[in-house]
Every structure is written in C-alpha cells, then in structure tokens.
C-alpha cells in the first residue's frame, strides 16, 4: 500500500502523493460537502472508490514515466470504481438506484457525467472484455477494500424520496462534492501555497457587521427625498423579513428603489440568522456584475468578494496526469468565498452541466442564500427545468432563493409552470407597499414613437440632445449609430465586445460628464439597461420586451432630481427582426402597448399580465429537457440547456494591464491568477474563435481561452467584425 500513488511528486520536490491518503481525504471532504443535501454516505463511498483504477500496476508505471519526464499514454482509471459499484449494487444486490448514485459520479470525475444507459453498457463491456485488468485492480486494492470500503458498504445506503428530476439533480450534487474534494486534495499536493489561501477568508458574520456599519454611514449622509424614503422603507422590510424561515422569497422594488443593496441586506441577515455559509448574487448582465462587485469590495474589501463570470474550461475528456493539465483543471472555481457575484449564465449552465470544471462549485449552492437579480431575464424556453432546479435547492439543499426584480413574472400564476407549485413564495414587501412605492417612484414620462425612423434621422435627433442614453437591441445597429456620430463631442459606446475594465472606465467618464452637466451621448446595447447606476434626463429604448423597456427607463431621472425624465420607445427602419423567445416577447410588448396607456408602465400589475401572455405563447420546456433529466441523460441535458445557444470561449483583449496578467497566468496557472484576467475578457462563439485563430487573429492560450492579436479600438473594442453572443441578452 505504501508504494501505491495517486499523483507524481510536485515540481522541485520528492514527495509522491499516496493513493490511500488521497482516497481517504477525498472521501471525508466529499462526505462533509454532501451533508446539507443528505448525500454524505454516497459521497463518502464515491470518494473511497473514485481512483480505484490507479491501484493497477500499469497506472503506477504510467505515473513513474510522467515523473521521469517520459512520454506515456494515459491509462484510464475512472471507470473501474464505477464498474465495481455497478457490479455490486446492480448485478448482485439489485438496489434500484444505488449503482447510478455511485457509478455515475465516479466514472465522470474526469470525463464528465455520462448517461445512465451509456454507463451501464460501458461497465458491462469493461467487465467482460477487460476482466483480467479488473481482477488485478481488486487484487492490488484488496487490503484497502477490506479495511475501508466493505465495512462502510455493510452499513447500507438509504433510498431517498426524490422525484425523477430531483434524483437527477441530487446525483449532480454528489458529483460536485466528489469533484471538488478531488481537486482540493490534488491542489493541496501540487500547490500547497494556494491551498493555504482558502483559510484566510472572512465569515458571513464579519460581512454583516461591515454592512451594518456602512449602512449607518449611508443613512447619515442621505437627503430626505422621495427616492431615499422609498429606499429606506425597502431596506427596513428586508431586514424584518430576514428573520423568517428559509424558503423562496420575492422582492419587488421599482427601479432606483435600492433593490440591490436591500436584497444583500436581507441575504446577509438571513444567512447569519440561519447560520448559512455564503451569499450568491446571480445577475444576467456582466456590466452589472462588474459594478456590483466593485460596490461590494468597497464595503467588505477584496478578499470577501469573488467576481465570477469567466473561467478556464479544461478539456474534461482528458485523464492525463501531467502537471500543466492538472493545474489548468484546478483553475476551475468552486465558490468557497462568503460572497459570490456571478452571471445567471454561469449559475444555470453549471446547474445543468455534466462537466467537472463547471459542476465543481454546485455543492456550495447548498446552505446559501441565492439572490436572482432581474429574475424576469431568465430564458422563457428553459423556464420549466430552471424553476424545477430552484425548487430542488429550496426543498432539499437548505438553500434560500430570492427572486428580485422591478418587473416580476409571478411564475406560479402560469398553468404551464406547475413545477413552481411545490414551494410557497414569500413576499418580502407587502403588496400594498409595493404599489405605493411604484406610485411614488414615477420619475419619467413615456413617449412611444409610432413611425419607424432611419438611423440617419435618429443620429440627427441624438446630436440635438445634450445628454441622453440610447439602447439598441443589437450591437450591429448600436455600432452603426456610433459611426454616424463619431465626429461629435461626448459620444460613447458600450457593448459586450468591450472588456469589463474598458466598460468600467467608460461608465466612470460618462458619470463624470453627467455630474458636470457636460455633453454625453451614450450609445449602448442592452449591457447597460438593468442595474447600472446611471442618471440621464432622456433615455431612448428600441422596441423590445416590456421588462427590458422599463429596465432601461430606470436609467432615466434615477435619483428623482428632475420633475420628470423622458423615455422614448422607438423603432428603426433598418431594425432586424429577432428570432425565438426574444421576438415573442417583443411582439407581446408591442401588442400590450397598443392596448394600454403609456402611464400603465408605472403599474406593477402590467407585468403580471405581460408574463401570463408570454408564458402562454412560449413553450417553457421547448427542448424537452425534463424528459431527458428523468432518464439521467446528463450529456444530452447539458447540450440542450444553454442560456446562450452555442458554445462560447473567453478572449483576452489587449487593454491596460491585460497582457502582463496573461503572461503571469501562463507561467503559473491558478484560479487566483486567472481572476486577474477576468476584467480583460470578452466572449466569442467557439466556431468563430476557431476560424479567427486559423486566420491569425487569435492565439489559443488554454482550452477555451484565447488572446486577441488584432486591433482593439478605444470606442468599439475589437475591430474585426464578429457576432456578439450576448447581442440579445446583454
């Protein structure tokens, strides 16, 4: 046993990683991670057996060659622990689900979760065709199995009362516990200095104490305006509601009513009350993430806040044990910070993923408060599986979920979303108070232009205004409008093809010009329309979904310093017709606006009507994902569930210190060095990135991470014409 290893020595060292120590350490960590969702027994067994195949002498010889710097073909090892459990629990003990609970996470801890049908065939094949290989593993592992595995198996595994889709998600959470435990123990061996960083974080109680002190400072400075009175009332109600039991909550606040800060107050106070581990804030737009994370860092300091919207996604098909592959694998985030700010894309694509690098963090959703900001922005065509996953978190994972928005969908009122009837939604603010707040916060007049306008005419109108924001549906039209205004003073542009650091710099300059009453015309995609702290006298919003229009209006007269701001809803002659649910939402909005008065946009009930129409017009499980979940087809579910239809990759652009940070990360890859690169990244479709790489515009620096080699413009970002994956979602 003492001469059997899990990993080669770390760089410049002689210490090998004992396989026995690794298996026991991973098992114990996985067990602790899985306690909140009653998965500790299964996770512990998965940890004991995940590297069973490494007992084979062929794998030990492979490690020796790796350590000597020789080229060696990787020896698959993950299947053998899975085959052992398959043979034991399915063929011998006939347990209805235990083989899936155990075999799927074990087999997938490098390559990703397989489908149940595929894995059973693979186990059968391997047990038949490589019987001698399997028996040799059992012979080499005999003492370990007798001492640690068989005594635990004899204790039995409970059958948990889950529905079929809950079982599918539960297995994914066990998988997450195993993968994270495996990665952490491997990191402790290869990068002990990084492993130590994890113990330097602050607690939720520390964050709450900091927040209370900062709130007192803010309260002392605030003027007694209508806006500030509404914000104070929202805050007080959030603190009051935080004492309630865990569950599903709804927070409805008009734009500018302090929703972001008050929802965090609820989350922190609630987490302290129920002794939870972290707060996760999920936001649909990267621009809001950057702003929100910076605000939080100002309150709590850098170490307390993890801003996560891009990550290294290694090739999970590899079982290679070379140091560089392992380091890139360990770069995946696991959300072990007390405060996470992330995208809804990162959160929900991970919840339905089968890839270890994405799923690693999921077990940390348990014992958390998840704030879903701008909840109305969830993809209508994926709502049924999305809401089903949220219900699972609330019912079985000790998780509290907050649905936060000015334009609430009220999912439970749709007969097409019956999955949401499993939980009761608790209102944080009483409905009468919500109505009162919306009446008080009427800071704009809406003007709907009946006739489409050309871009040239629109540019002339923009030129006549001293300060205004124009929000387009697509990057293409926004860019064309900017080009028409490029000779004018104070013209700025925002889209997701500008990196986050660049957008932050532009927003700072825009705010400064607004404050000094200097000319500023901001031409933007939807990246700016929700949550971004801007205060324009005039906002123009291209016709789109009703919630998007009202969210854009929240950037107009935001602080209530004018009597009324002006919000113009317009269409262009050249306006492309969007496809899919965005088009359905836009047509639903156009229909409602012909039936109602513009002032009705100030009434929260219009959104209940709007979303009822929308959910009836859209198939809320258009890809039939729920059926695939019931059959445990993890690869197919991951392929179908995409908030962005096609794969995207991260592209590092040459802005400010980006290249310096890139070289640092290339020389020493880790999650910590990669985090410094996030503000300098944009996203491109994979097919497009691969083509650009062939044409010499991109250099691949890691799996799914590229460096942009072309021009980067101070106004429009990367210069080679590309499609924008986020053109209709921010």
XYZ file of C-alpha atoms in Angstrom:
730
model
C 0.000 0.000 0.000
C 2.778 2.469 0.855
C 4.221 2.225 -2.664
C 0.937 2.968 -4.481
C 0.426 6.555 -5.558
C -2.299 8.895 -6.753
C -0.045 11.590 -8.249
C 3.553 12.251 -9.157
C 5.760 14.441 -6.931
C 5.086 18.155 -7.123
C 7.557 20.322 -9.006
C 11.045 20.534 -7.453
C 10.063 18.052 -4.780
C 10.484 14.392 -3.952
C 7.160 13.781 -2.187
C 4.789 11.451 -4.023
C 1.052 11.581 -3.308
C -0.058 8.395 -1.539
C -3.155 6.810 -3.126
C -4.510 5.627 0.225
C -4.152 9.097 1.742
C -5.767 10.674 -1.314
C -8.767 8.330 -1.294
C -9.413 8.764 2.422
C -9.002 12.538 2.271
C -11.303 12.916 -0.745
C -13.903 10.633 0.838
C -14.005 12.642 4.051
C -14.149 16.004 2.273
C -16.866 14.799 -0.131
C -18.859 13.494 2.843
C -18.761 16.882 4.574
C -19.715 18.717 1.380
C -22.741 16.446 0.875
C -24.217 16.660 4.388
C -26.662 19.542 3.597
C -28.482 17.504 0.937
C -28.284 14.109 2.718
C -25.702 12.750 0.308
C -22.898 12.063 2.770
C -22.939 8.241 2.605
C -22.947 8.110 -1.175
C -20.341 10.883 -1.472
C -18.063 9.116 1.015
C -18.190 5.856 -0.963
C -17.578 7.741 -4.203
C -14.506 9.312 -2.629
C -13.152 5.943 -1.475
C -13.544 4.384 -4.922
C -13.105 7.205 -7.449
C -9.441 6.346 -8.146
C -9.711 2.589 -7.648
C -8.222 2.048 -11.118
C -4.969 3.671 -10.011
C -4.123 0.543 -7.989
C -3.267 -1.268 -11.232
C 0.484 -1.644 -11.860
C 0.052 -0.219 -15.375
C -1.173 3.085 -13.930
C 1.661 3.138 -11.409
C 4.129 2.620 -14.271
C 2.458 5.483 -16.151
C 2.974 7.793 -13.152
C 6.616 6.760 -12.931
C 7.163 7.694 -16.579
C 5.448 11.039 -16.002
C 7.740 11.698 -13.055
C 10.772 10.882 -15.206
C 9.675 13.283 -17.923
C 8.968 10.485 -20.402
C 6.078 10.485 -22.858
C 3.483 7.991 -21.714
C -0.003 7.068 -22.848
C -2.630 7.799 -20.222
C -4.194 4.757 -18.540
C -7.975 5.213 -17.968
C -8.761 4.687 -14.308
C -12.139 6.330 -13.525
C -14.276 3.528 -14.999
C -13.080 0.825 -12.601
C -14.523 2.197 -9.372
C -17.782 2.747 -11.262
C -17.710 -0.820 -12.619
C -17.095 -2.132 -9.111
C -20.201 -0.325 -7.804
C -22.236 -1.344 -10.862
C -21.379 -4.987 -10.333
C -22.016 -4.821 -6.596
C -25.239 -2.804 -6.419
C -26.927 -3.686 -9.689
C -25.833 -7.197 -10.564
C -25.554 -8.588 -7.027
C -27.625 -6.504 -4.607
C -30.250 -5.323 -7.134
C -30.502 -1.901 -5.457
C -32.877 0.192 -7.633
C -30.800 3.395 -7.723
C -27.589 2.961 -5.734
C -25.457 1.912 -8.705
C -26.435 5.138 -10.522
C -25.823 7.302 -7.445
C -22.347 5.826 -7.083
C -21.205 4.800 -10.551
C -22.172 7.967 -12.422
C -20.135 10.369 -10.214
C -17.147 8.011 -10.037
C -16.979 7.333 -13.778
C -17.406 11.025 -14.574
C -14.948 12.637 -12.167
C -12.579 13.403 -15.073
C -14.581 12.962 -18.283
C -17.945 14.270 -17.047
C -21.261 12.658 -16.154
C -22.373 10.030 -18.686
C -25.935 8.936 -19.315
C -27.168 6.070 -17.178
C -27.799 3.910 -20.262
C -24.338 4.548 -21.715
C -22.573 3.892 -18.426
C -24.311 0.554 -17.809
C -23.239 -0.610 -21.291
C -19.689 0.643 -20.700
C -19.444 -1.128 -17.352
C -20.728 -4.374 -18.874
C -18.245 -4.097 -21.745
C -15.271 -3.410 -19.498
C -16.166 -6.144 -17.033
C -16.428 -8.618 -19.905
C -13.541 -7.584 -22.181
C -11.015 -6.472 -19.542
C -11.883 -8.913 -16.800
C -8.256 -9.708 -16.033
C -7.432 -5.966 -15.713
C -10.319 -5.519 -13.271
C -9.343 -8.557 -11.190
C -5.767 -7.287 -10.956
C -7.068 -3.948 -9.599
C -9.106 -5.807 -6.964
C -6.085 -7.936 -6.040
C -3.853 -4.882 -5.615
C -6.574 -2.974 -3.695
C -7.654 -5.912 -1.539
C -6.377 -4.623 1.793
C -7.819 -1.128 1.167
C -11.215 -2.565 0.215
C -11.316 -4.843 3.271
C -10.267 -2.115 5.702
C -12.278 0.856 4.441
C -14.824 0.017 1.724
C -16.572 -3.222 2.704
C -17.249 -2.202 6.333
C -18.869 1.005 5.096
C -20.949 -0.768 2.449
C -22.337 -3.095 5.093
C -23.917 -0.086 6.819
C -26.248 0.263 3.825
C -27.318 3.235 1.718
C -30.641 4.953 2.268
C -33.182 5.296 -0.523
C -34.121 8.976 -0.673
C -37.693 10.090 -1.521
C -36.951 12.157 -4.632
C -38.857 12.716 -7.822
C -37.068 11.646 -11.017
C -35.782 15.135 -11.839
C -34.771 15.704 -8.213
C -32.815 12.445 -8.329
C -31.039 13.685 -11.455
C -30.032 16.920 -9.720
C -29.104 15.140 -6.488
C -26.621 12.905 -8.337
C -25.115 16.032 -9.907
C -24.639 17.497 -6.416
C -22.926 14.319 -5.211
C -20.748 14.542 -8.322
C -19.923 18.142 -7.435
C -18.905 17.121 -3.914
C -16.628 14.404 -5.263
C -15.006 16.573 -7.937
C -14.347 19.479 -5.585
C -12.913 17.190 -2.921
C -10.690 15.515 -5.522
C -9.486 18.864 -6.880
C -8.848 20.299 -3.405
C -6.806 17.350 -2.234
C -4.859 17.352 -5.503
C -4.248 21.096 -5.130
C -3.027 20.528 -1.589
C -0.407 18.174 -3.000
C 0.698 20.137 -6.086
C 0.110 23.735 -4.935
C 0.119 23.803 -1.107
C 0.698 27.559 -1.062
C -2.618 28.099 -2.915
C -4.390 25.633 -0.670
C -3.455 27.786 2.334
C -5.153 30.863 0.829
C -8.548 29.252 1.410
C -8.197 29.600 5.162
C -7.782 33.375 5.096
C -11.363 34.294 4.176
C -13.859 36.230 6.302
C -17.136 34.885 7.663
C -20.727 35.799 6.888
C -20.979 37.386 10.346
C -17.960 39.583 9.552
C -19.664 40.699 6.334
C -22.889 41.508 8.140
C -21.046 43.634 10.717
C -19.266 45.545 7.913
C -22.540 46.034 6.073
C -24.390 47.404 9.125
C -21.606 49.951 9.701
C -21.644 51.003 6.041
C -25.447 51.283 6.029
C -25.310 53.582 9.048
C -22.788 55.798 7.239
C -25.029 55.902 4.159
C -28.143 56.687 6.198
C -26.411 59.591 7.931
C -25.450 61.099 4.569
C -28.777 60.592 2.742
C -31.064 63.551 1.991
C -34.760 63.254 2.835
C -36.014 62.801 -0.749
C -38.847 60.603 -2.039
C -36.304 58.206 -3.557
C -34.354 57.885 -0.313
C -37.526 57.393 1.731
C -38.538 54.502 -0.564
C -35.051 53.008 -0.293
C -35.171 53.220 3.496
C -38.582 51.510 3.663
C -37.413 48.722 1.329
C -34.317 48.193 3.462
C -36.291 48.019 6.717
C -38.756 45.483 5.266
C -35.860 43.329 4.027
C -34.304 43.264 7.494
C -37.678 42.365 9.005
C -38.250 39.521 6.512
C -34.734 38.107 7.028
C -35.825 36.543 10.324
C -38.351 34.290 8.547
C -37.635 30.568 7.912
C -35.647 29.540 4.849
C -37.515 29.202 1.559
C -38.404 31.002 -1.668
C -38.801 34.798 -1.436
C -39.879 37.515 -3.847
C -38.561 41.091 -3.715
C -40.401 43.600 -5.914
C -38.924 47.094 -5.974
C -39.233 49.835 -8.643
C -36.032 50.720 -10.497
C -33.917 53.040 -8.377
C -35.562 51.841 -5.164
C -32.406 50.356 -3.654
C -33.163 46.756 -4.602
C -29.512 45.705 -4.982
C -28.413 46.920 -1.572
C -31.555 45.878 0.290
C -31.554 42.366 -1.197
C -27.984 41.942 0.061
C -29.075 43.187 3.491
C -31.799 40.514 3.537
C -29.355 37.824 2.379
C -26.629 38.605 4.920
C -29.018 38.985 7.841
C -30.871 35.809 6.817
C -27.582 33.899 6.463
C -26.453 34.975 9.945
C -29.832 34.058 11.421
C -29.780 30.551 9.893
C -26.006 30.028 10.103
C -25.588 29.665 6.354
C -22.239 29.670 4.569
C -22.458 32.198 1.758
C -24.459 34.622 -0.357
C -24.549 34.189 -4.132
C -25.756 37.075 -6.289
C -26.605 35.999 -9.851
C -27.075 38.764 -12.417
C -27.952 38.496 -16.134
C -25.500 41.135 -17.367
C -21.735 41.252 -16.908
C -21.846 45.054 -16.745
C -23.927 44.898 -13.567
C -21.651 42.228 -12.120
C -18.635 44.473 -12.537
C -20.446 47.414 -10.939
C -21.984 45.358 -8.131
C -18.739 43.544 -7.298
C -16.897 46.876 -7.062
C -19.553 48.290 -4.718
C -19.294 45.172 -2.526
C -15.490 45.361 -2.463
C -15.794 48.961 -1.294
C -17.847 47.749 1.670
C -16.169 44.431 2.508
C -12.683 44.509 0.956
C -11.253 42.464 -1.899
C -10.841 39.138 -0.097
C -14.513 38.743 0.736
C -15.916 39.045 -2.805
C -15.479 36.592 -5.666
C -16.495 38.030 -9.051
C -17.013 35.089 -11.391
C -18.216 35.286 -14.967
C -15.393 33.686 -16.974
C -13.320 30.630 -16.215
C -10.869 28.160 -17.642
C -12.828 25.231 -19.024
C -10.289 22.490 -19.490
C -10.801 19.548 -21.800
C -12.626 17.325 -19.344
C -12.150 14.303 -21.562
C -8.509 14.054 -20.506
C -7.399 11.737 -17.697
C -3.813 12.896 -18.190
C -1.677 13.361 -15.092
C 0.856 15.874 -16.404
C 1.378 18.898 -14.161
C 0.144 21.544 -16.638
C -3.143 19.726 -17.341
C -3.699 19.266 -13.620
C -3.028 22.951 -12.888
C -5.475 24.090 -15.560
C -8.047 21.660 -14.176
C -7.572 23.114 -10.691
C -8.216 26.625 -12.085
C -11.966 25.930 -12.081
C -13.804 27.956 -9.428
C -15.542 26.205 -6.535
C -17.286 29.213 -4.959
C -15.816 28.771 -1.498
C -15.863 32.533 -0.792
C -18.535 34.033 1.517
C -19.869 36.397 -1.185
C -20.099 35.410 -4.869
C -21.161 37.734 -7.687
C -21.799 35.783 -10.869
C -23.903 35.624 -14.032
C -27.144 33.727 -14.445
C -25.438 32.035 -17.413
C -22.634 30.779 -15.157
C -25.082 29.661 -12.462
C -27.721 27.864 -14.522
C -25.500 26.422 -17.238
C -23.486 24.898 -14.370
C -26.644 23.547 -12.720
C -27.394 21.545 -15.864
C -23.835 20.804 -16.946
C -22.112 17.423 -16.891
C -18.552 18.791 -16.942
C -16.424 18.596 -13.779
C -14.970 22.096 -14.195
C -18.454 23.619 -14.266
C -20.177 21.345 -11.746
C -17.404 21.536 -9.142
C -18.978 24.543 -7.415
C -22.581 23.293 -7.216
C -22.467 21.687 -3.766
C -21.691 25.172 -2.420
C -25.162 26.303 -3.509
C -26.438 24.353 -0.513
C -26.611 26.267 2.774
C -26.563 29.519 0.789
C -28.773 32.478 0.011
C -29.083 32.907 -3.761
C -30.260 36.315 -4.986
C -31.534 36.048 -8.566
C -31.395 39.669 -9.678
C -33.539 40.662 -12.677
C -35.348 37.324 -12.454
C -37.525 38.251 -15.434
C -34.483 37.871 -17.720
C -34.480 34.057 -17.435
C -34.930 32.352 -20.802
C -38.670 31.567 -21.246
C -37.937 28.434 -23.294
C -35.934 26.932 -20.414
C -38.165 28.033 -17.539
C -39.583 24.640 -16.594
C -36.232 22.921 -15.888
C -34.824 26.158 -14.442
C -37.596 26.570 -11.886
C -37.552 22.849 -11.117
C -33.874 23.173 -10.162
C -34.618 26.162 -7.908
C -37.371 24.215 -6.159
C -34.928 21.339 -5.613
C -32.437 23.722 -3.977
C -35.071 25.124 -1.619
C -36.646 21.779 -0.695
C -33.574 19.587 -0.321
C -30.394 21.680 -0.049
C -31.046 24.157 2.798
C -30.958 26.978 0.255
C -32.914 30.232 0.308
C -33.728 31.800 -3.066
C -34.689 35.449 -3.607
C -36.473 36.373 -6.855
C -35.604 40.047 -7.249
C -36.937 42.444 -9.884
C -38.870 45.609 -10.647
C -40.786 43.617 -13.283
C -41.829 40.412 -11.529
C -43.033 37.449 -13.635
C -45.125 35.658 -10.897
C -44.311 32.194 -12.252
C -46.846 30.427 -10.032
C -49.714 32.118 -11.881
C -48.891 30.264 -15.115
C -50.521 26.879 -15.615
C -47.519 25.953 -17.782
C -45.123 26.212 -14.819
C -46.694 23.706 -12.439
C -43.226 22.749 -11.118
C -43.266 26.009 -9.182
C -46.294 24.962 -7.151
C -44.017 22.758 -4.997
C -42.969 25.741 -2.877
C -44.722 28.758 -1.404
C -43.260 32.114 -2.448
C -42.970 34.535 0.472
C -43.313 38.251 -0.334
C -40.609 40.347 1.324
C -42.586 43.566 0.775
C -46.369 43.680 1.323
C -48.253 44.204 -1.958
C -49.836 47.485 -0.765
C -46.392 48.887 -0.003
C -45.120 47.758 -3.439
C -47.988 49.587 -5.162
C -47.290 52.680 -3.065
C -43.593 52.605 -3.987
C -44.327 52.364 -7.700
C -46.649 55.386 -7.441
C -44.029 57.383 -5.567
C -41.238 56.470 -7.995
C -42.917 57.739 -11.188
C -39.913 59.720 -12.362
C -40.408 59.558 -16.146
C -42.943 60.149 -18.890
C -43.118 57.535 -21.664
C -43.339 58.620 -25.305
C -43.977 55.918 -27.921
C -42.943 56.918 -31.448
C -45.473 55.408 -33.819
C -43.400 55.606 -37.014
C -40.039 53.849 -37.559
C -37.091 56.197 -38.005
C -33.935 55.812 -40.101
C -30.577 55.618 -38.361
C -29.567 58.898 -40.070
C -32.644 60.681 -38.686
C -32.040 59.134 -35.287
C -28.430 60.360 -35.318
C -29.653 63.900 -36.072
C -32.051 63.747 -33.115
C -29.295 62.433 -30.819
C -26.969 65.215 -31.949
C -29.557 67.809 -30.841
C -29.647 66.473 -27.251
C -27.030 67.412 -24.702
C -27.317 64.292 -22.554
C -29.090 61.052 -23.421
C -28.782 57.272 -23.426
C -29.838 55.187 -26.454
C -30.278 51.419 -26.038
C -30.412 49.171 -29.120
C -31.366 45.505 -29.386
C -28.231 44.547 -31.317
C -24.588 45.514 -31.358
C -24.708 45.977 -35.137
C -27.167 48.896 -35.074
C -25.525 50.430 -31.997
C -22.153 50.396 -33.752
C -23.610 51.894 -36.960
C -25.183 54.682 -34.917
C -21.839 55.372 -33.203
C -20.135 55.590 -36.587
C -22.677 58.217 -37.712
C -21.839 60.262 -34.594
C -18.088 59.678 -34.467
C -17.194 63.326 -35.149
C -19.417 64.616 -32.347
C -18.246 65.527 -28.865
C -19.165 63.336 -25.907
C -20.221 60.208 -27.839
C -19.580 56.924 -26.001
C -20.334 53.320 -26.797
C -20.912 50.197 -24.693
C -21.335 46.555 -25.718
C -20.165 43.147 -24.569
C -17.390 43.282 -27.170
C -15.638 45.783 -24.920
C -13.937 44.114 -21.985
C -15.188 44.771 -18.457
C -12.280 47.017 -17.454
C -12.889 49.139 -20.548
C -16.641 49.365 -19.877
C -15.913 50.395 -16.302
C -13.636 53.203 -17.486
C -16.280 54.425 -19.966
C -19.019 54.377 -17.313
C -16.819 56.372 -14.944
C -16.279 59.030 -17.616
C -19.987 59.090 -18.519
C -20.949 59.605 -14.855
C -18.398 62.387 -14.525
C -19.835 64.186 -17.568
C -23.376 63.780 -16.240
C -22.308 65.212 -12.885
C -20.629 68.226 -14.528
C -23.506 68.731 -17.000
C -21.191 68.247 -19.965
C -22.362 66.761 -23.326
C -22.670 62.967 -23.151
C -24.481 60.692 -25.600
C -24.134 57.030 -24.666
C -24.990 54.548 -27.445
C -25.324 51.095 -25.973
C -26.582 47.568 -26.335
C -28.638 46.062 -23.518
C -25.481 45.684 -21.450
C -26.403 48.949 -19.708
C -30.131 48.726 -19.227
C -30.582 46.967 -15.882
C -28.910 47.802 -12.590
C -26.176 50.060 -13.966
C -26.023 53.218 -11.902
C -26.633 55.983 -14.476
C -28.922 59.009 -14.322
C -29.818 60.530 -17.736
C -32.502 63.146 -18.419
C -33.512 61.323 -21.627
C -33.417 57.597 -22.398
C -34.313 56.087 -25.765
C -35.074 52.372 -25.901
C -35.588 50.435 -29.127
C -38.815 48.415 -29.119
C -38.222 45.160 -27.268
C -39.608 43.037 -24.432
C -41.685 45.072 -21.977
C -39.447 44.349 -18.986
C -36.368 45.479 -20.955
C -38.050 48.784 -21.821
C -38.898 49.505 -18.190
C -35.446 48.432 -17.015
C -33.870 50.880 -19.482
C -36.219 53.567 -18.146
C -34.597 53.022 -14.749
C -31.502 54.834 -16.109
C -33.637 57.993 -16.578
C -34.041 60.524 -13.746
C -32.815 57.736 -11.468
C -32.256 59.931 -8.422
C -35.502 61.899 -8.931
C -33.710 65.247 -9.232
C -35.938 66.366 -12.138
C -39.703 66.656 -12.102
C -39.931 64.044 -14.880
C -37.390 62.463 -17.215
C -38.308 61.423 -20.764
C -38.264 57.829 -22.033
C -38.749 57.379 -25.788
C -39.664 53.974 -27.239
C -38.657 53.853 -30.912
C -38.213 51.535 -33.861
C -35.740 51.924 -36.712
C -36.427 51.282 -40.374
C -33.383 49.001 -40.511
C -34.280 47.162 -37.286
C -33.551 43.421 -37.722
C -36.312 41.048 -36.690
C -35.065 38.934 -33.775
C -35.822 35.228 -33.561
C -37.088 32.881 -30.888
C -38.382 33.947 -27.463
C -36.976 37.478 -27.779
C -39.188 38.076 -30.801
C -42.202 36.592 -28.996
C -41.537 38.870 -26.022
C -41.172 41.917 -28.279
C -44.427 41.163 -30.109
C -46.198 40.621 -26.776
C -44.934 44.016 -25.588
C -45.960 45.719 -28.832
C -49.468 44.248 -28.514
C -49.861 45.314 -24.858
C -48.650 48.843 -25.608
C -51.426 49.226 -28.193
C -53.986 48.114 -25.606
C -52.786 50.185 -22.654
C -51.765 53.747 -21.937
C -48.048 54.588 -21.584
C -48.651 55.547 -17.930
C -49.635 51.920 -17.249
C -45.925 51.083 -17.407
C -45.722 52.588 -13.922
C -48.087 49.916 -12.534
C -46.523 46.603 -11.424
C -49.600 44.573 -12.404
C -48.976 45.182 -16.102
C -46.047 42.773 -15.836
C -48.223 40.013 -14.405
C -50.407 40.356 -17.479
C -47.409 40.600 -19.812
C -45.730 37.450 -18.474
C -49.004 35.482 -18.471
C -49.312 36.242 -22.189
C -45.647 35.452 -22.783
C -45.583 32.118 -20.949
C -48.714 31.039 -22.825
C -47.086 31.914 -26.157
C -43.731 30.227 -25.481
C -43.016 26.540 -24.876
C -41.443 26.701 -21.411
C -39.611 23.405 -21.993
C -39.147 23.679 -25.741
C -36.240 21.203 -25.828
C -37.984 18.565 -23.686
C -35.180 18.703 -21.138
C -37.300 17.393 -18.276
C -37.765 14.037 -20.046
C -34.027 13.712 -20.618
C -33.410 14.505 -16.956
C -35.781 11.716 -15.914
C -33.703 9.176 -17.888
C -30.434 10.549 -16.409
C -29.037 11.544 -19.796
C -26.545 14.099 -18.492
C -24.658 14.826 -21.752
C -27.910 15.470 -23.633
C -29.278 17.719 -20.876
C -26.038 19.719 -20.867
C -26.157 20.053 -24.649
C -29.783 21.228 -24.645
C -29.707 23.556 -21.640
C -27.862 26.633 -22.860
C -28.815 30.192 -21.993
C -26.632 31.052 -24.992
C -27.457 28.707 -27.856
C -23.899 27.991 -28.931
C -20.625 27.396 -27.115
C -18.600 30.494 -26.313
C -14.943 30.942 -25.412
C -13.088 33.594 -23.434
C -10.914 36.048 -25.374
C -8.347 38.239 -23.619
C -8.060 41.627 -25.329
C -5.051 43.993 -25.277
C -6.358 46.612 -22.850
C -4.461 48.214 -19.938
C -2.517 45.568 -17.957
C -4.143 42.542 -19.602
C -1.049 41.195 -21.356
C 1.029 41.477 -18.180
C -1.572 39.441 -16.275
C -1.797 36.953 -19.144
C 1.926 36.228 -19.018
C 1.695 35.771 -15.238
C -1.156 33.289 -15.631
C 0.597 31.378 -18.423
C 3.702 30.951 -16.274
C 1.743 29.976 -13.150
C -1.873 28.959 -13.898
C -4.259 29.038 -10.962
C -7.708 30.320 -10.089
C -6.115 33.317 -8.422
C -4.006 34.421 -11.381
C -6.947 33.783 -13.732
C -9.233 36.038 -11.683
C -6.967 38.987 -12.530
C -7.640 38.344 -16.224
C -11.446 38.391 -15.986
C -11.861 42.169 -16.433
C -9.980 41.962 -19.742
C -12.088 39.275 -21.404
C -14.891 39.186 -23.919
C -16.855 36.186 -25.154
C -16.977 34.921 -28.747
C -18.758 31.969 -30.297
C -16.477 28.938 -30.416
C -16.929 28.385 -34.167
C -15.987 31.982 -34.801
C -12.974 31.875 -32.485
C -11.670 28.758 -34.192
C -11.962 30.465 -37.587
C -10.291 33.633 -36.298
C -7.478 31.531 -34.834
C -6.855 29.933 -38.238
C -6.809 33.399 -39.824
C -4.239 34.611 -37.299
C -6.469 36.909 -35.237
C -6.427 34.717 -32.126
C -3.886 32.642 -30.221
C -5.149 29.786 -28.060
C -3.511 30.028 -24.638
C -5.508 27.240 -22.915
C -8.611 25.162 -23.570
C -11.376 27.661 -24.407
C -9.159 30.691 -23.670
C -7.662 32.855 -26.439
C -5.601 36.008 -26.817
C -6.816 38.629 -29.342
C -3.971 39.584 -31.682
C -5.818 42.191 -33.766
C -6.623 45.843 -33.121
C -8.619 46.924 -30.101
C -10.384 50.245 -30.546
C -10.944 52.674 -27.658
C -14.541 53.184 -28.778
C -15.887 49.907 -30.210
C -13.495 47.251 -28.885
C -12.180 44.526 -31.175
C -12.105 45.714 -34.783
C -12.536 42.529 -36.843
C -16.272 42.113 -37.444
C -17.682 39.305 -35.286
C -21.049 38.206 -33.975
C -21.889 39.070 -30.392
C -23.092 36.033 -28.383
C -24.784 38.398 -25.925
C -26.431 40.652 -28.507
C -29.953 39.893 -27.291
C -29.267 39.023 -23.655
C -26.987 41.854 -22.610
